[in-house]
Amino acid sequence: MRAYMIPSDGAAPELSETDLPEPGPGELRLRIGACGLNFADLLMMKGTYQDTPRAPFTLGMEVAGVVDALGPGANGPAVGTRVAVFGGQGGLAEYGCFDAARAVPLPDAMSFEDAAAFQIAYGTSHVALDYKARLQPGETLLVLGAAGGVGLTAVEIGKLMGATVIACARGADKLEVARQAGADHLIDAKTQDILAECKALGGVDVVYDPVGGEQFKAAFRACKPEARLLPIGFASGEVPQVPANHLLVKNLSVMGLYWGGYLKFKPEVITDSLSTLLEWYEAGKLKPHISHVLPLEQAGDALELLRTRKSTGKVVVTPQPPSAGA
């Protein structure tokens, strides 16, 4: 089979021919129909992600496809079941073996592309806004990086939860994507002053930030008393430092969120959230925005779209041709 692999520590990824994997105890083998890309894949390529595997390994954190085989003692979905899996790695391949307990059966109407674009982006935003920040109807939510993979879902979910949503992104095209997702107010990070614009709107109650850097600093200053700030990631490359004395003055809370971390110590947070999100999807309340779908042989191009920020929403790679999918 083919897999887009990092062959050794520090090496560039490459499309390779490798043996079909056999599922181990508690694992299932998936015939992969689609793999969603994430900013963390870029960090893994550099070896800077907190959960970077030892090489050799295959990139691709979240996948959807058909269960092809079960390993010894696997108590997951039966062979032939359509599922999505957050595996943390192994998705940019034609087949992969994953923990069967992480497999989530898909609604009949959900395509592999939608499923592969769903878990991390929607899961991160829902756990952040609902479980962590306790976002309330009528509050004001500021979403930085609002046209990106997680940011766009935060706009969508924030609006569903009854918040007034301020979307911040770079350029009119990206802001239009955020507006279509439900944003009430738009801020162009290239040309407008984030702090001034937020203050003119009365300040913010919750900040959702996958960007970091100067944008975090501006959002921090725009917070109302008792606001909650959610650092999700640092796409700017700069990890901001929080002035603790300012936290005291305004009674602010900073809540870090690593969605995948809950799988290790509190997995029910993830499963409960995904159950709610899939119900919303089936009810037509959520629709993943996928700007690009590319075949496995163009996995490098797909990752470059993320690196250069030329995508909106999600980028998906399809290891199998459509006839082998849904």
PDB file of C-alpha atoms in Angstrom, residues 22-306:
ATOM      1  CA  GLU A  22      -1.937  -6.160  10.484  1.00  0.00           C
ATOM      2  CA  PRO A  23      -4.152  -4.992  13.373  1.00  0.00           C
ATOM      3  CA  GLY A  24      -2.776  -5.747  16.818  1.00  0.00           C
ATOM      4  CA  PRO A  25      -4.727  -6.516  20.005  1.00  0.00           C
ATOM      5  CA  GLY A  26      -7.642  -4.129  20.394  1.00  0.00           C
ATOM      6  CA  GLU A  27      -7.068  -2.569  17.000  1.00  0.00           C
ATOM      7  CA  LEU A  28      -9.011  -2.379  13.757  1.00  0.00           C
ATOM      8  CA  ARG A  29      -7.672  -1.973  10.246  1.00  0.00           C
ATOM      9  CA  LEU A  30      -9.329   0.763   8.226  1.00  0.00           C
ATOM     10  CA  ARG A  31      -9.543   1.093   4.461  1.00  0.00           C
ATOM     11  CA  ILE A  32      -9.104   4.852   4.523  1.00  0.00           C
ATOM     12  CA  GLY A  33     -11.457   6.911   2.413  1.00  0.00           C
ATOM     13  CA  ALA A  34     -10.392  10.370   3.582  1.00  0.00           C
ATOM     14  CA  CYS A  35      -7.905  12.036   5.925  1.00  0.00           C
ATOM     15  CA  GLY A  36      -8.326  15.538   7.363  1.00  0.00           C
ATOM     16  CA  LEU A  37      -5.214  17.673   7.728  1.00  0.00           C
ATOM     17  CA  ASN A  38      -4.425  19.807  10.755  1.00  0.00           C
ATOM     18  CA  PHE A  39      -1.866  22.425  11.745  1.00  0.00           C
ATOM     19  CA  ALA A  40      -0.416  19.809  14.096  1.00  0.00           C
ATOM     20  CA  ASP A  41       0.676  17.794  11.036  1.00  0.00           C
ATOM     21  CA  LEU A  42       2.990  20.665  10.104  1.00  0.00           C
ATOM     22  CA  LEU A  43       4.419  20.693  13.626  1.00  0.00           C
ATOM     23  CA  MET A  44       4.993  16.929  13.459  1.00  0.00           C
ATOM     24  CA  MET A  45       6.973  17.416  10.251  1.00  0.00           C
ATOM     25  CA  LYS A  46       9.282  19.714  12.228  1.00  0.00           C
ATOM     26  CA  GLY A  47       9.272  17.462  15.302  1.00  0.00           C
ATOM     27  CA  THR A  48       7.846  20.219  17.511  1.00  0.00           C
ATOM     28  CA  TYR A  49       4.373  18.833  18.242  1.00  0.00           C
ATOM     29  CA  GLN A  50       3.848  17.596  21.813  1.00  0.00           C
ATOM     30  CA  ASP A  51       2.776  14.135  20.590  1.00  0.00           C
ATOM     31  CA  THR A  52       5.169  13.665  17.665  1.00  0.00           C
ATOM     32  CA  PRO A  53       5.746   9.892  17.191  1.00  0.00           C
ATOM     33  CA  ARG A  54       9.186   8.382  16.705  1.00  0.00           C
ATOM     34  CA  ALA A  55      10.089   7.920  13.045  1.00  0.00           C
ATOM     35  CA  PRO A  56       9.271   6.176  10.865  1.00  0.00           C
ATOM     36  CA  PHE A  57       5.599   7.160  10.998  1.00  0.00           C
ATOM     37  CA  THR A  58       2.780   8.187   8.693  1.00  0.00           C
ATOM     38  CA  LEU A  59       1.282  11.657   8.955  1.00  0.00           C
ATOM     39  CA  GLY A  60      -2.468  12.270   9.229  1.00  0.00           C
ATOM     40  CA  MET A  61      -4.283  12.544  12.565  1.00  0.00           C
ATOM     41  CA  GLU A  62      -7.951  11.979  11.700  1.00  0.00           C
ATOM     42  CA  VAL A  63      -9.480   9.610   9.183  1.00  0.00           C
ATOM     43  CA  ALA A  64     -12.692   8.086   7.919  1.00  0.00           C
ATOM     44  CA  GLY A  65     -13.232   4.851   6.033  1.00  0.00           C
ATOM     45  CA  VAL A  66     -14.475   1.274   6.220  1.00  0.00           C
ATOM     46  CA  VAL A  67     -13.422  -1.267   8.856  1.00  0.00           C
ATOM     47  CA  ASP A  68     -11.431  -3.867   6.938  1.00  0.00           C
ATOM     48  CA  ALA A  69     -10.247  -6.243   9.702  1.00  0.00           C
ATOM     49  CA  LEU A  70     -10.241  -6.594  13.487  1.00  0.00           C
ATOM     50  CA  GLY A  71      -7.286  -7.558  15.664  1.00  0.00           C
ATOM     51  CA  PRO A  72      -7.389  -9.993  18.600  1.00  0.00           C
ATOM     52  CA  GLY A  73      -9.813  -8.889  21.290  1.00  0.00           C
ATOM     53  CA  ALA A  74     -10.963  -5.825  19.362  1.00  0.00           C
ATOM     54  CA  ASN A  75     -14.361  -4.767  20.621  1.00  0.00           C
ATOM     55  CA  GLY A  76     -15.013  -2.124  17.990  1.00  0.00           C
ATOM     56  CA  PRO A  77     -17.391  -1.799  15.051  1.00  0.00           C
ATOM     57  CA  ALA A  78     -17.825  -4.833  12.801  1.00  0.00           C
ATOM     58  CA  VAL A  79     -15.999  -5.317   9.513  1.00  0.00           C
ATOM     59  CA  GLY A  80     -17.734  -3.283   6.824  1.00  0.00           C
ATOM     60  CA  THR A  81     -18.809  -0.473   9.185  1.00  0.00           C
ATOM     61  CA  ARG A  82     -18.203   3.116   8.089  1.00  0.00           C
ATOM     62  CA  VAL A  83     -16.347   4.949  10.874  1.00  0.00           C
ATOM     63  CA  ALA A  84     -14.252   7.977  11.749  1.00  0.00           C
ATOM     64  CA  VAL A  85     -11.159   7.635  13.949  1.00  0.00           C
ATOM     65  CA  PHE A  86      -8.850  10.088  15.649  1.00  0.00           C
ATOM     66  CA  GLY A  87      -5.634   8.101  15.515  1.00  0.00           C
ATOM     67  CA  GLY A  88      -3.062  10.821  16.084  1.00  0.00           C
ATOM     68  CA  GLN A  89      -1.026   9.522  13.129  1.00  0.00           C
ATOM     69  CA  GLY A  90      -1.311   7.040  10.233  1.00  0.00           C
ATOM     70  CA  GLY A  91      -4.064   8.739   8.225  1.00  0.00           C
ATOM     71  CA  LEU A  92      -2.234   9.639   5.014  1.00  0.00           C
ATOM     72  CA  ALA A  93      -2.241   6.076   3.740  1.00  0.00           C
ATOM     73  CA  GLU A  94      -4.503   3.647   1.926  1.00  0.00           C
ATOM     74  CA  TYR A  95      -4.897   1.503   5.067  1.00  0.00           C
ATOM     75  CA  GLY A  96      -4.170   2.067   8.737  1.00  0.00           C
ATOM     76  CA  CYS A  97      -4.494   0.310  12.096  1.00  0.00           C
ATOM     77  CA  PHE A  98      -6.070   2.224  14.971  1.00  0.00           C
ATOM     78  CA  ASP A  99      -7.429   1.693  18.472  1.00  0.00           C
ATOM     79  CA  ALA A 100     -10.878   0.170  17.897  1.00  0.00           C
ATOM     80  CA  ALA A 101     -12.236   1.981  20.962  1.00  0.00           C
ATOM     81  CA  ARG A 102     -11.737   5.311  19.197  1.00  0.00           C
ATOM     82  CA  ALA A 103     -13.851   4.391  16.159  1.00  0.00           C
ATOM     83  CA  VAL A 104     -17.077   6.367  15.815  1.00  0.00           C
ATOM     84  CA  PRO A 105     -19.758   4.926  13.480  1.00  0.00           C
ATOM     85  CA  LEU A 106     -20.881   7.457  10.885  1.00  0.00           C
ATOM     86  CA  PRO A 107     -24.388   8.617  10.064  1.00  0.00           C
ATOM     87  CA  ASP A 108     -25.487   7.212   6.700  1.00  0.00           C
ATOM     88  CA  ALA A 109     -25.652  10.691   5.177  1.00  0.00           C
ATOM     89  CA  MET A 110     -22.125  11.684   6.250  1.00  0.00           C
ATOM     90  CA  SER A 111     -19.483  11.460   3.529  1.00  0.00           C
ATOM     91  CA  PHE A 112     -15.941  10.327   4.291  1.00  0.00           C
ATOM     92  CA  GLU A 113     -14.712  13.832   3.432  1.00  0.00           C
ATOM     93  CA  ASP A 114     -17.062  15.454   5.952  1.00  0.00           C
ATOM     94  CA  ALA A 115     -16.213  12.824   8.573  1.00  0.00           C
ATOM     95  CA  ALA A 116     -12.454  13.316   8.143  1.00  0.00           C
ATOM     96  CA  ALA A 117     -12.913  17.082   8.520  1.00  0.00           C
ATOM     97  CA  PHE A 118     -15.145  16.798  11.577  1.00  0.00           C
ATOM     98  CA  GLN A 119     -13.684  15.394  14.781  1.00  0.00           C
ATOM     99  CA  ILE A 120     -10.719  17.603  15.648  1.00  0.00           C
ATOM    100  CA  ALA A 121     -12.038  20.943  14.384  1.00  0.00           C
ATOM    101  CA  TYR A 122     -15.588  20.667  15.703  1.00  0.00           C
ATOM    102  CA  GLY A 123     -14.506  18.711  18.770  1.00  0.00           C
ATOM    103  CA  THR A 124     -11.908  21.304  19.757  1.00  0.00           C
ATOM    104  CA  SER A 125     -14.342  24.186  19.400  1.00  0.00           C
ATOM    105  CA  HIS A 126     -17.229  22.476  21.159  1.00  0.00           C
ATOM    106  CA  VAL A 127     -15.168  21.281  24.140  1.00  0.00           C
ATOM    107  CA  ALA A 128     -13.520  24.708  24.370  1.00  0.00           C
ATOM    108  CA  LEU A 129     -16.694  26.784  24.219  1.00  0.00           C
ATOM    109  CA  ASP A 130     -19.088  24.470  26.054  1.00  0.00           C
ATOM    110  CA  TYR A 131     -17.100  22.356  28.517  1.00  0.00           C
ATOM    111  CA  LYS A 132     -14.288  24.816  29.297  1.00  0.00           C
ATOM    112  CA  ALA A 133     -15.565  28.380  28.807  1.00  0.00           C
ATOM    113  CA  ARG A 134     -19.267  27.688  29.501  1.00  0.00           C
ATOM    114  CA  LEU A 135     -20.242  30.157  26.786  1.00  0.00           C
ATOM    115  CA  GLN A 136     -23.698  31.583  27.509  1.00  0.00           C
ATOM    116  CA  PRO A 137     -26.424  32.899  25.179  1.00  0.00           C
ATOM    117  CA  GLY A 138     -26.050  36.637  24.729  1.00  0.00           C
ATOM    118  CA  GLU A 139     -22.314  36.720  25.471  1.00  0.00           C
ATOM    119  CA  THR A 140     -19.820  38.094  22.963  1.00  0.00           C
ATOM    120  CA  LEU A 141     -17.339  35.622  21.478  1.00  0.00           C
ATOM    121  CA  LEU A 142     -14.211  36.771  19.626  1.00  0.00           C
ATOM    122  CA  VAL A 143     -12.769  34.153  17.265  1.00  0.00           C
ATOM    123  CA  LEU A 144      -9.237  34.750  15.970  1.00  0.00           C
ATOM    124  CA  GLY A 145      -8.137  32.887  12.842  1.00  0.00           C
ATOM    125  CA  ALA A 146     -11.842  32.648  12.096  1.00  0.00           C
ATOM    126  CA  ALA A 147     -11.522  31.192   8.586  1.00  0.00           C
ATOM    127  CA  GLY A 148      -9.142  28.380   9.567  1.00  0.00           C
ATOM    128  CA  GLY A 149      -9.829  24.747  10.364  1.00  0.00           C
ATOM    129  CA  VAL A 150     -10.789  25.232  14.006  1.00  0.00           C
ATOM    130  CA  GLY A 151     -11.664  28.922  13.916  1.00  0.00           C
ATOM    131  CA  LEU A 152     -14.478  28.500  11.432  1.00  0.00           C
ATOM    132  CA  THR A 153     -16.088  25.789  13.563  1.00  0.00           C
ATOM    133  CA  ALA A 154     -15.866  28.086  16.594  1.00  0.00           C
ATOM    134  CA  VAL A 155     -17.838  30.717  14.665  1.00  0.00           C
ATOM    135  CA  GLU A 156     -20.452  28.123  13.727  1.00  0.00           C
ATOM    136  CA  ILE A 157     -20.761  26.583  17.203  1.00  0.00           C
ATOM    137  CA  GLY A 158     -20.640  29.925  18.993  1.00  0.00           C
ATOM    138  CA  LYS A 159     -23.563  31.124  16.919  1.00  0.00           C
ATOM    139  CA  LEU A 160     -25.465  27.887  17.607  1.00  0.00           C
ATOM    140  CA  MET A 161     -24.905  28.432  21.336  1.00  0.00           C
ATOM    141  CA  GLY A 162     -26.518  31.867  21.147  1.00  0.00           C
ATOM    142  CA  ALA A 163     -23.455  34.111  21.304  1.00  0.00           C
ATOM    143  CA  THR A 164     -22.779  37.301  19.379  1.00  0.00           C
ATOM    144  CA  VAL A 165     -19.766  36.291  17.274  1.00  0.00           C
ATOM    145  CA  ILE A 166     -16.921  38.593  16.217  1.00  0.00           C
ATOM    146  CA  ALA A 167     -14.793  36.914  13.543  1.00  0.00           C
ATOM    147  CA  CYS A 168     -11.212  38.057  12.948  1.00  0.00           C
ATOM    148  CA  ALA A 169      -9.353  36.870   9.833  1.00  0.00           C
ATOM    149  CA  ARG A 170      -6.994  38.219   7.178  1.00  0.00           C
ATOM    150  CA  GLY A 171      -8.626  39.547   4.017  1.00  0.00           C
ATOM    151  CA  ALA A 172     -12.110  39.993   2.607  1.00  0.00           C
ATOM    152  CA  ASP A 173     -12.349  36.492   1.118  1.00  0.00           C
ATOM    153  CA  LYS A 174     -11.672  34.780   4.440  1.00  0.00           C
ATOM    154  CA  LEU A 175     -13.995  37.129   6.287  1.00  0.00           C
ATOM    155  CA  GLU A 176     -16.777  36.285   3.848  1.00  0.00           C
ATOM    156  CA  VAL A 177     -16.352  32.591   4.692  1.00  0.00           C
ATOM    157  CA  ALA A 178     -16.693  33.490   8.384  1.00  0.00           C
ATOM    158  CA  ARG A 179     -19.763  35.610   7.686  1.00  0.00           C
ATOM    159  CA  GLN A 180     -21.421  32.703   5.901  1.00  0.00           C
ATOM    160  CA  ALA A 181     -20.688  30.531   8.968  1.00  0.00           C
ATOM    161  CA  GLY A 182     -22.715  32.916  11.119  1.00  0.00           C
ATOM    162  CA  ALA A 183     -20.396  35.708  12.269  1.00  0.00           C
ATOM    163  CA  ASP A 184     -22.212  38.865  13.370  1.00  0.00           C
ATOM    164  CA  HIS A 185     -19.207  41.208  13.119  1.00  0.00           C
ATOM    165  CA  LEU A 186     -16.033  41.007  11.025  1.00  0.00           C
ATOM    166  CA  ILE A 187     -12.521  42.331  11.704  1.00  0.00           C
ATOM    167  CA  ASP A 188      -9.804  42.289   9.042  1.00  0.00           C
ATOM    168  CA  ALA A 189      -6.573  41.495  10.881  1.00  0.00           C
ATOM    169  CA  LYS A 190      -4.563  42.958   7.991  1.00  0.00           C
ATOM    170  CA  THR A 191      -6.113  46.428   8.008  1.00  0.00           C
ATOM    171  CA  GLN A 192      -8.079  46.963  11.229  1.00  0.00           C
ATOM    172  CA  ASP A 193      -7.184  47.452  14.890  1.00  0.00           C
ATOM    173  CA  ILE A 194      -8.527  44.415  16.755  1.00  0.00           C
ATOM    174  CA  LEU A 195      -8.559  46.132  20.139  1.00  0.00           C
ATOM    175  CA  ALA A 196     -10.321  49.263  18.889  1.00  0.00           C
ATOM    176  CA  GLU A 197     -12.913  47.309  16.927  1.00  0.00           C
ATOM    177  CA  CYS A 198     -13.728  45.017  19.863  1.00  0.00           C
ATOM    178  CA  LYS A 199     -13.974  47.916  22.300  1.00  0.00           C
ATOM    179  CA  ALA A 200     -16.351  49.705  19.898  1.00  0.00           C
ATOM    180  CA  LEU A 201     -18.563  46.608  20.082  1.00  0.00           C
ATOM    181  CA  GLY A 202     -18.559  46.667  23.892  1.00  0.00           C
ATOM    182  CA  GLY A 203     -15.713  44.257  24.602  1.00  0.00           C
ATOM    183  CA  VAL A 204     -15.674  40.454  24.643  1.00  0.00           C
ATOM    184  CA  ASP A 205     -16.661  37.737  27.109  1.00  0.00           C
ATOM    185  CA  VAL A 206     -14.828  34.784  25.520  1.00  0.00           C
ATOM    186  CA  VAL A 207     -11.738  34.741  23.277  1.00  0.00           C
ATOM    187  CA  TYR A 208     -11.067  31.693  21.090  1.00  0.00           C
ATOM    188  CA  ASP A 209      -7.462  31.900  19.900  1.00  0.00           C
ATOM    189  CA  PRO A 210      -5.633  29.478  17.587  1.00  0.00           C
ATOM    190  CA  VAL A 211      -3.245  32.280  16.487  1.00  0.00           C
ATOM    191  CA  GLY A 212      -1.350  33.687  19.485  1.00  0.00           C
ATOM    192  CA  GLY A 213       1.169  36.496  19.085  1.00  0.00           C
ATOM    193  CA  GLU A 214       0.019  40.093  18.723  1.00  0.00           C
ATOM    194  CA  GLN A 215      -3.586  39.083  18.117  1.00  0.00           C
ATOM    195  CA  PHE A 216      -3.782  37.426  21.534  1.00  0.00           C
ATOM    196  CA  LYS A 217      -2.382  40.562  23.160  1.00  0.00           C
ATOM    197  CA  ALA A 218      -5.025  42.746  21.494  1.00  0.00           C
ATOM    198  CA  ALA A 219      -7.828  40.339  22.397  1.00  0.00           C
ATOM    199  CA  PHE A 220      -6.597  40.153  25.993  1.00  0.00           C
ATOM    200  CA  ARG A 221      -6.906  43.928  26.327  1.00  0.00           C
ATOM    201  CA  ALA A 222     -10.404  43.859  24.791  1.00  0.00           C
ATOM    202  CA  CYS A 223     -11.771  41.523  27.474  1.00  0.00           C
ATOM    203  CA  LYS A 224     -14.609  42.476  29.777  1.00  0.00           C
ATOM    204  CA  PRO A 225     -14.351  41.654  33.497  1.00  0.00           C
ATOM    205  CA  GLU A 226     -14.652  37.889  34.114  1.00  0.00           C
ATOM    206  CA  ALA A 227     -13.882  37.101  30.472  1.00  0.00           C
ATOM    207  CA  ARG A 228     -12.428  33.703  29.558  1.00  0.00           C
ATOM    208  CA  LEU A 229      -9.536  33.291  27.112  1.00  0.00           C
ATOM    209  CA  LEU A 230      -8.957  29.989  25.300  1.00  0.00           C
ATOM    210  CA  PRO A 231      -5.456  29.497  23.822  1.00  0.00           C
ATOM    211  CA  ILE A 232      -5.989  26.735  21.234  1.00  0.00           C
ATOM    212  CA  GLY A 233      -2.761  27.032  19.242  1.00  0.00           C
ATOM    213  CA  PHE A 234      -0.080  29.391  18.013  1.00  0.00           C
ATOM    214  CA  ALA A 235      -0.312  29.619  14.221  1.00  0.00           C
ATOM    215  CA  SER A 236       1.535  32.953  14.361  1.00  0.00           C
ATOM    216  CA  GLY A 237       4.580  31.157  15.730  1.00  0.00           C
ATOM    217  CA  GLU A 238       4.591  33.289  18.873  1.00  0.00           C
ATOM    218  CA  VAL A 239       3.442  31.928  22.231  1.00  0.00           C
ATOM    219  CA  PRO A 240       2.115  34.949  24.145  1.00  0.00           C
ATOM    220  CA  GLN A 241       3.023  35.591  27.756  1.00  0.00           C
ATOM    221  CA  VAL A 242       0.104  36.383  30.066  1.00  0.00           C
ATOM    222  CA  PRO A 243       0.530  39.291  32.545  1.00  0.00           C
ATOM    223  CA  ALA A 244      -0.853  37.734  35.716  1.00  0.00           C
ATOM    224  CA  ASN A 245      -1.461  41.117  37.349  1.00  0.00           C
ATOM    225  CA  HIS A 246      -3.947  41.981  34.597  1.00  0.00           C
ATOM    226  CA  LEU A 247      -5.759  38.708  35.243  1.00  0.00           C
ATOM    227  CA  LEU A 248      -6.335  39.897  38.796  1.00  0.00           C
ATOM    228  CA  VAL A 249      -7.560  43.369  37.866  1.00  0.00           C
ATOM    229  CA  LYS A 250     -10.300  42.086  35.564  1.00  0.00           C
ATOM    230  CA  ASN A 251     -10.862  38.681  37.184  1.00  0.00           C
ATOM    231  CA  LEU A 252      -9.983  36.983  33.896  1.00  0.00           C
ATOM    232  CA  SER A 253      -9.503  33.243  33.305  1.00  0.00           C
ATOM    233  CA  VAL A 254      -7.075  31.719  30.783  1.00  0.00           C
ATOM    234  CA  MET A 255      -8.012  28.142  29.879  1.00  0.00           C
ATOM    235  CA  GLY A 256      -5.639  26.119  27.746  1.00  0.00           C
ATOM    236  CA  LEU A 257      -7.154  23.369  25.642  1.00  0.00           C
ATOM    237  CA  TYR A 258      -5.528  20.337  24.008  1.00  0.00           C
ATOM    238  CA  TRP A 259      -8.470  18.327  22.692  1.00  0.00           C
ATOM    239  CA  GLY A 260      -6.541  15.080  22.210  1.00  0.00           C
ATOM    240  CA  GLY A 261      -5.298  15.197  25.787  1.00  0.00           C
ATOM    241  CA  TYR A 262      -8.745  14.317  27.098  1.00  0.00           C
ATOM    242  CA  LEU A 263      -8.491  10.897  25.456  1.00  0.00           C
ATOM    243  CA  LYS A 264      -5.773  10.059  27.976  1.00  0.00           C
ATOM    244  CA  PHE A 265      -7.379  11.168  31.252  1.00  0.00           C
ATOM    245  CA  LYS A 266     -11.071  11.991  30.681  1.00  0.00           C
ATOM    246  CA  PRO A 267     -12.283  10.400  27.420  1.00  0.00           C
ATOM    247  CA  GLU A 268     -15.961  10.891  28.275  1.00  0.00           C
ATOM    248  CA  VAL A 269     -15.496  14.600  27.562  1.00  0.00           C
ATOM    249  CA  ILE A 270     -14.670  13.691  23.948  1.00  0.00           C
ATOM    250  CA  THR A 271     -17.358  11.040  23.496  1.00  0.00           C
ATOM    251  CA  ASP A 272     -20.105  13.210  25.001  1.00  0.00           C
ATOM    252  CA  SER A 273     -19.076  16.135  22.815  1.00  0.00           C
ATOM    253  CA  LEU A 274     -18.937  14.057  19.621  1.00  0.00           C
ATOM    254  CA  SER A 275     -22.363  12.620  20.366  1.00  0.00           C
ATOM    255  CA  THR A 276     -23.808  16.136  20.540  1.00  0.00           C
ATOM    256  CA  LEU A 277     -21.934  17.271  17.434  1.00  0.00           C
ATOM    257  CA  LEU A 278     -23.096  14.309  15.336  1.00  0.00           C
ATOM    258  CA  GLU A 279     -26.679  14.996  16.406  1.00  0.00           C
ATOM    259  CA  TRP A 280     -26.262  18.593  15.249  1.00  0.00           C
ATOM    260  CA  TYR A 281     -24.781  17.368  11.940  1.00  0.00           C
ATOM    261  CA  GLU A 282     -27.680  14.998  11.316  1.00  0.00           C
ATOM    262  CA  ALA A 283     -30.107  17.823  12.100  1.00  0.00           C
ATOM    263  CA  GLY A 284     -28.420  19.985   9.457  1.00  0.00           C
ATOM    264  CA  LYS A 285     -27.055  22.475  12.003  1.00  0.00           C
ATOM    265  CA  LEU A 286     -23.384  21.877  11.101  1.00  0.00           C
ATOM    266  CA  LYS A 287     -21.733  21.610   7.698  1.00  0.00           C
ATOM    267  CA  PRO A 288     -17.941  21.208   7.456  1.00  0.00           C
ATOM    268  CA  HIS A 289     -16.320  23.761   5.181  1.00  0.00           C
ATOM    269  CA  ILE A 290     -13.714  21.974   3.044  1.00  0.00           C
ATOM    270  CA  SER A 291     -11.836  24.267   0.686  1.00  0.00           C
ATOM    271  CA  HIS A 292      -9.639  21.601  -0.953  1.00  0.00           C
ATOM    272  CA  VAL A 293      -9.845  17.827  -1.547  1.00  0.00           C
ATOM    273  CA  LEU A 294      -6.662  16.310  -3.006  1.00  0.00           C
ATOM    274  CA  PRO A 295      -5.515  12.740  -3.759  1.00  0.00           C
ATOM    275  CA  LEU A 296      -2.805  11.010  -1.734  1.00  0.00           C
ATOM    276  CA  GLU A 297      -0.139  11.660  -4.375  1.00  0.00           C
ATOM    277  CA  GLN A 298      -0.662  15.388  -3.732  1.00  0.00           C
ATOM    278  CA  ALA A 299      -0.396  15.160   0.063  1.00  0.00           C
ATOM    279  CA  GLY A 300       2.607  17.478   0.012  1.00  0.00           C
ATOM    280  CA  ASP A 301       0.639  20.097  -1.895  1.00  0.00           C
ATOM    281  CA  ALA A 302      -2.236  19.716   0.584  1.00  0.00           C
ATOM    282  CA  LEU A 303       0.069  20.371   3.551  1.00  0.00           C
ATOM    283  CA  GLU A 304       1.560  23.353   1.733  1.00  0.00           C
ATOM    284  CA  LEU A 305      -1.928  24.878   1.466  1.00  0.00           C
ATOM    285  CA  LEU A 306      -2.058  24.793   5.264  1.00  0.00           C
TER     286      LEU A 306
END
